[in-house]
PDB file of C-alpha atoms in Angstrom:
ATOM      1  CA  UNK A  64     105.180 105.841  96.844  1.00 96.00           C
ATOM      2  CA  UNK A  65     105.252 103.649  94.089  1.00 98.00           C
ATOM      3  CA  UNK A  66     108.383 102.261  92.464  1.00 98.00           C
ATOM      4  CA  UNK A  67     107.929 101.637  88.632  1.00 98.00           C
ATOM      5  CA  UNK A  68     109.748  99.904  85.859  1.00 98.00           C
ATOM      6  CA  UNK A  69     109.562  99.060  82.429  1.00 96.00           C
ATOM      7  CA  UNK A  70     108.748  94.644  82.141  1.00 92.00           C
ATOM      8  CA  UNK A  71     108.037  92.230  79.455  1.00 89.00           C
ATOM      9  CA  UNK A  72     104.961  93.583  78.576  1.00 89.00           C
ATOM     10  CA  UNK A  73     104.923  96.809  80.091  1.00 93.00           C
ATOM     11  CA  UNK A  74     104.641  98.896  83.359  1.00 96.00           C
ATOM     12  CA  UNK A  75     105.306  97.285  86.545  1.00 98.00           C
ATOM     13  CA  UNK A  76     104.614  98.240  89.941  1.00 98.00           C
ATOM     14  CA  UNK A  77     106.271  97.011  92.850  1.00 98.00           C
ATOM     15  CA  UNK A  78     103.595  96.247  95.300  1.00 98.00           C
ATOM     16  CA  UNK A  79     103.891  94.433  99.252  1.00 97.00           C
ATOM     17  CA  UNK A  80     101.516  92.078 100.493  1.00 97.00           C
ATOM     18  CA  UNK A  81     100.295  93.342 104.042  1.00 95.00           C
ATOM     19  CA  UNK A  82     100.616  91.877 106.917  1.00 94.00           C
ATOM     20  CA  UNK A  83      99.904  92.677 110.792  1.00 92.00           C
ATOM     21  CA  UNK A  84      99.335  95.804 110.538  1.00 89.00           C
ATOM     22  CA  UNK A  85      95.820  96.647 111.301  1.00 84.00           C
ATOM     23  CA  UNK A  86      94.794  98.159 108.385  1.00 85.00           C
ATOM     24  CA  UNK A  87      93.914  96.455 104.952  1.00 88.00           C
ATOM     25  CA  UNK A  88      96.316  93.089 105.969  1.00 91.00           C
ATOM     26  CA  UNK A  89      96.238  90.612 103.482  1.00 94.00           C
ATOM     27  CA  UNK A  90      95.629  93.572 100.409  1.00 96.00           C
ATOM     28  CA  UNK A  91      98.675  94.352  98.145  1.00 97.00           C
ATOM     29  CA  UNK A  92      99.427  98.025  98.597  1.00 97.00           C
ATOM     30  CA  UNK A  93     102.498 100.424  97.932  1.00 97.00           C
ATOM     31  CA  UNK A  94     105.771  98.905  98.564  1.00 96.00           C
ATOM     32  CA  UNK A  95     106.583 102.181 100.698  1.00 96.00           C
ATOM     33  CA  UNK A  96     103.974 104.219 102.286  1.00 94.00           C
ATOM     34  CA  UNK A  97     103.933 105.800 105.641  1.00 92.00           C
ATOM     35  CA  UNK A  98     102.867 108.913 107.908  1.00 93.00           C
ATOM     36  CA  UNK A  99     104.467 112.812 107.291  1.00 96.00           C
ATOM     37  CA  UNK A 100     106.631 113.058 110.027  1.00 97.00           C
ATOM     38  CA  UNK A 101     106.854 116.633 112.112  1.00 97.00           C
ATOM     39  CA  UNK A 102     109.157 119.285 109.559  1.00 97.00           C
ATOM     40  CA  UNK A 103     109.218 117.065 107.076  1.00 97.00           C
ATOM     41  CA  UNK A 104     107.486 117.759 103.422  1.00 97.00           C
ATOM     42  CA  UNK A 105     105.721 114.685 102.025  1.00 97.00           C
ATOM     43  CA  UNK A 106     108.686 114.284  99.746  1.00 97.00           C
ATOM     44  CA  UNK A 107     111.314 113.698 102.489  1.00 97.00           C
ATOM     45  CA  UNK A 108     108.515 111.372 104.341  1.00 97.00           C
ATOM     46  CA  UNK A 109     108.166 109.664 100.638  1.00 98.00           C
ATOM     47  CA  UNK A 110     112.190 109.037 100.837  1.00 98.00           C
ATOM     48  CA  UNK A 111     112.622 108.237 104.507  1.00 97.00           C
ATOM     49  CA  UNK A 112     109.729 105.331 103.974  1.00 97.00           C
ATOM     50  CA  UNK A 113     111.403 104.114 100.917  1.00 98.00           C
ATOM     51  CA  UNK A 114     114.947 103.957 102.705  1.00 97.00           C
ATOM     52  CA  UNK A 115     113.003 102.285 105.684  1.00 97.00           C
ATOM     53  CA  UNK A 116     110.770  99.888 104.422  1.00 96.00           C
ATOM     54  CA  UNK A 117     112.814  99.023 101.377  1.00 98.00           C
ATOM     55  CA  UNK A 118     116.493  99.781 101.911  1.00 98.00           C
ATOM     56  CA  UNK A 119     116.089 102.154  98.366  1.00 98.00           C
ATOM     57  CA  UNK A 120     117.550 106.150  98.405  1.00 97.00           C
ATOM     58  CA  UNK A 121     118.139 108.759  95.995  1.00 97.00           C
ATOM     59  CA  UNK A 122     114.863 108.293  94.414  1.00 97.00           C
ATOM     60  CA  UNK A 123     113.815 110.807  91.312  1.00 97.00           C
ATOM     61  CA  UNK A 124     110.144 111.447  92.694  1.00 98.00           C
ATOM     62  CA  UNK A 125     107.126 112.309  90.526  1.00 98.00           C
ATOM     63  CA  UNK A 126     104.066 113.647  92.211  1.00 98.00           C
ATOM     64  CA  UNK A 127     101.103 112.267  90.900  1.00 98.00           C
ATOM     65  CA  UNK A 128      97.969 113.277  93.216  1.00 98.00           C
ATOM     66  CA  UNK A 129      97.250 114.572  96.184  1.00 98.00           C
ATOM     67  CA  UNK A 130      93.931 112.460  96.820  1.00 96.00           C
ATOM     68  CA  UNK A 131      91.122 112.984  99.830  1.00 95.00           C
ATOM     69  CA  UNK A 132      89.399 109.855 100.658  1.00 92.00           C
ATOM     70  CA  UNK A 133      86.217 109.132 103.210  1.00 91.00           C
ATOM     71  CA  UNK A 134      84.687 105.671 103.743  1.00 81.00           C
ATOM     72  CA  UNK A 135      83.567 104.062 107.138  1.00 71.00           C
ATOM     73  CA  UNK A 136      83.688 107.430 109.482  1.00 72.00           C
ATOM     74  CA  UNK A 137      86.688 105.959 111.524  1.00 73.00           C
ATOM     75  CA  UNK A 138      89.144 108.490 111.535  1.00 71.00           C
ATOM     76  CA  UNK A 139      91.954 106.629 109.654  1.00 70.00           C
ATOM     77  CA  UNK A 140      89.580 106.450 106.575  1.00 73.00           C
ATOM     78  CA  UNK A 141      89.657 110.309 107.357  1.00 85.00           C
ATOM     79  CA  UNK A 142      92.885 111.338 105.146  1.00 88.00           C
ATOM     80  CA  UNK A 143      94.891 113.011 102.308  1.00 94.00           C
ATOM     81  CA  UNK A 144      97.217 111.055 100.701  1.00 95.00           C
ATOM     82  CA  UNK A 145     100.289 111.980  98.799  1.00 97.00           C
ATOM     83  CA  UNK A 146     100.915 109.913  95.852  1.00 98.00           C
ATOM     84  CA  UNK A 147     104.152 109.715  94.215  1.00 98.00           C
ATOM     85  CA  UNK A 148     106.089 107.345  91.502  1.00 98.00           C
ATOM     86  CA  UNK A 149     109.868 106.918  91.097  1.00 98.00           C
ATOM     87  CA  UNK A 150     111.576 105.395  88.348  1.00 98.00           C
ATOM     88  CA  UNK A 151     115.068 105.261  89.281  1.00 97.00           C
ATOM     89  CA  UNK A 152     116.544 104.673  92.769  1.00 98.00           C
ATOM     90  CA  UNK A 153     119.793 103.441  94.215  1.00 98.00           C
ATOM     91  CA  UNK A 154     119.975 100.043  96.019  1.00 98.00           C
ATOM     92  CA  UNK A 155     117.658  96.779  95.347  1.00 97.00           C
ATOM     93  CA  UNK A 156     114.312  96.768  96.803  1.00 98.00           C
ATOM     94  CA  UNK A 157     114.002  94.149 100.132  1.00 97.00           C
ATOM     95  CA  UNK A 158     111.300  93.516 102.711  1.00 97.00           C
ATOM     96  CA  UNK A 159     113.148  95.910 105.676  1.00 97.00           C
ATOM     97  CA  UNK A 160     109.530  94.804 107.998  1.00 94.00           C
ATOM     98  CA  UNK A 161     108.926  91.280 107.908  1.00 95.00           C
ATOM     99  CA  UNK A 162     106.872  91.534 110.611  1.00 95.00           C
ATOM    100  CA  UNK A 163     104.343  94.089 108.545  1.00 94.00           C
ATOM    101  CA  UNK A 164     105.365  93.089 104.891  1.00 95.00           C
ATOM    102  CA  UNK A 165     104.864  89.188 103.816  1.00 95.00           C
ATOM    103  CA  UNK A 166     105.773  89.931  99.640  1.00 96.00           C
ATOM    104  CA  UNK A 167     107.329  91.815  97.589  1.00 98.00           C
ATOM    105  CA  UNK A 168     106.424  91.681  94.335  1.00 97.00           C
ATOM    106  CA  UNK A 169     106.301  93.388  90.657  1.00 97.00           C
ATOM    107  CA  UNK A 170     103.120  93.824  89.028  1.00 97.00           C
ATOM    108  CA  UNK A 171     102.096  94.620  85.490  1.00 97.00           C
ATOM    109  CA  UNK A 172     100.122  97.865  86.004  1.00 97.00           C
ATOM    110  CA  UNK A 173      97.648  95.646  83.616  1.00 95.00           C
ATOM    111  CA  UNK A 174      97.160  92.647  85.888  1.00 95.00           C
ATOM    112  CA  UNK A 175      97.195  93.831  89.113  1.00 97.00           C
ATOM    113  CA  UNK A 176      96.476  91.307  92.228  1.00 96.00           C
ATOM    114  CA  UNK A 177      92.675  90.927  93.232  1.00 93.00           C
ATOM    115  CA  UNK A 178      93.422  92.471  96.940  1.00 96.00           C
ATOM    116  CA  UNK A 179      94.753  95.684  96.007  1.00 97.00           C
ATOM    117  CA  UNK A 180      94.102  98.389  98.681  1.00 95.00           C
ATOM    118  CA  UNK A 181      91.173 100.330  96.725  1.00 94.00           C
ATOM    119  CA  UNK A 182      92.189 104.089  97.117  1.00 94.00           C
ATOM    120  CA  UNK A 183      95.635 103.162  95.666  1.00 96.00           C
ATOM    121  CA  UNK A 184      93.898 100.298  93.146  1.00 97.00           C
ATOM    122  CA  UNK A 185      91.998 103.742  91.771  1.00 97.00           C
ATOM    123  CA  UNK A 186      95.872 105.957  91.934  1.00 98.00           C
ATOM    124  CA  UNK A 187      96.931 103.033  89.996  1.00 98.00           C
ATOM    125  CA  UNK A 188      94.804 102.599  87.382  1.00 97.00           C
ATOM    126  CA  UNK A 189      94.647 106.408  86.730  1.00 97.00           C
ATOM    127  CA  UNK A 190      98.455 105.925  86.047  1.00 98.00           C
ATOM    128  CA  UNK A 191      97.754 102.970  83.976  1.00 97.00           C
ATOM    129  CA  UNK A 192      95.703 105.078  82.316  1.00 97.00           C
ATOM    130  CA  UNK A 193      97.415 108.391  82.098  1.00 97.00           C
ATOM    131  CA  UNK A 194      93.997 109.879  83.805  1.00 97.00           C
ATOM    132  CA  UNK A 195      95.730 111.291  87.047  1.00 96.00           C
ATOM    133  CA  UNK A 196      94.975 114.772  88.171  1.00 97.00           C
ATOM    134  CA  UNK A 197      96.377 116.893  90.773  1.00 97.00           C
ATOM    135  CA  UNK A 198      93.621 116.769  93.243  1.00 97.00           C
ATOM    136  CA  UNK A 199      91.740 113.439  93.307  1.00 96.00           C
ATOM    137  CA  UNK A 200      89.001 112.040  95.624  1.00 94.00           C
ATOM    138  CA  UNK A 201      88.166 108.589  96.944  1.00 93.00           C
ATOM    139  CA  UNK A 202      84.886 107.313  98.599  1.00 91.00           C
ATOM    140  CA  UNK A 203      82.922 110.391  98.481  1.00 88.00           C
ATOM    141  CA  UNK A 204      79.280 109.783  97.207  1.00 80.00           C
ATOM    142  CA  UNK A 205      79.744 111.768  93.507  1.00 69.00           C
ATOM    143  CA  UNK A 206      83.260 109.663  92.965  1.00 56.00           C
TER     144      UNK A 206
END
């Protein structure tokens, strides 16, 4: 779930720097993101990990792409991911995990960071774009 604004000198993103997780540490990636819990849609799971990881609710969520992605064979790089944006939200945006987030920052969608996780880096320029579909696919050999 990304959180977007209007900046300066354009679209901003508000990105976290990883950290002990396991999984892409050290890579700037969504500011929220998280697993679909049991009866939950991936729009409640999109909340709940907003209101956990960044102390934000009431978010006005856009879907942008459902997106199947491949890459090593290991079963986490096995997935569908739900990608949404929100635009307005109550409450300021904090690190909730310190222990799994070292940054918060805002981005210009037009100069990201270097280490941005790559399926979301390609979510994220399709938005900077305005090239997102509905269905998108990441790491398969015709992408």
């Amino acid at each position: 779930m990304f959180l977007m604004r209007d900046g300066a000198t354009g679209a901003e993103v508000l990105l976290q720097l990883r950290r002990n997780t396991g999984y892409m540490d050290d890579h700037w990636a969504a500011a929220a993101a998280g697993h679909v819990e049991r009866g939950e849609t991936a729009f409640d799971a999109a909340r709940r990990e907003a209101r956990e990881e960044l102390d934000v609710a009431d978010l006005d969520l856009l879907f942008v792409t459902a997106m199947q992605r491949t890459a090593s064979g290991e079963p986490i790089d096995e997935r569908i991911d739900f990608f949404f944006t929100s635009r307005s939200w109550t409450g300021e945006p904090r690190i909730v995990e310190p222990d799994k987030c070292a940054e918060l920052r805002w981005c210009a969608l037009d100069a990201l960071p270097d280490a941005v996780v790559p399926h979301e880096l390609s979510v994220l320029d399709g938005i900077r774009t305005g090239t997102t579909t509905a269905y998108s696919t990441f790491g398969f050999t015709h992408d």
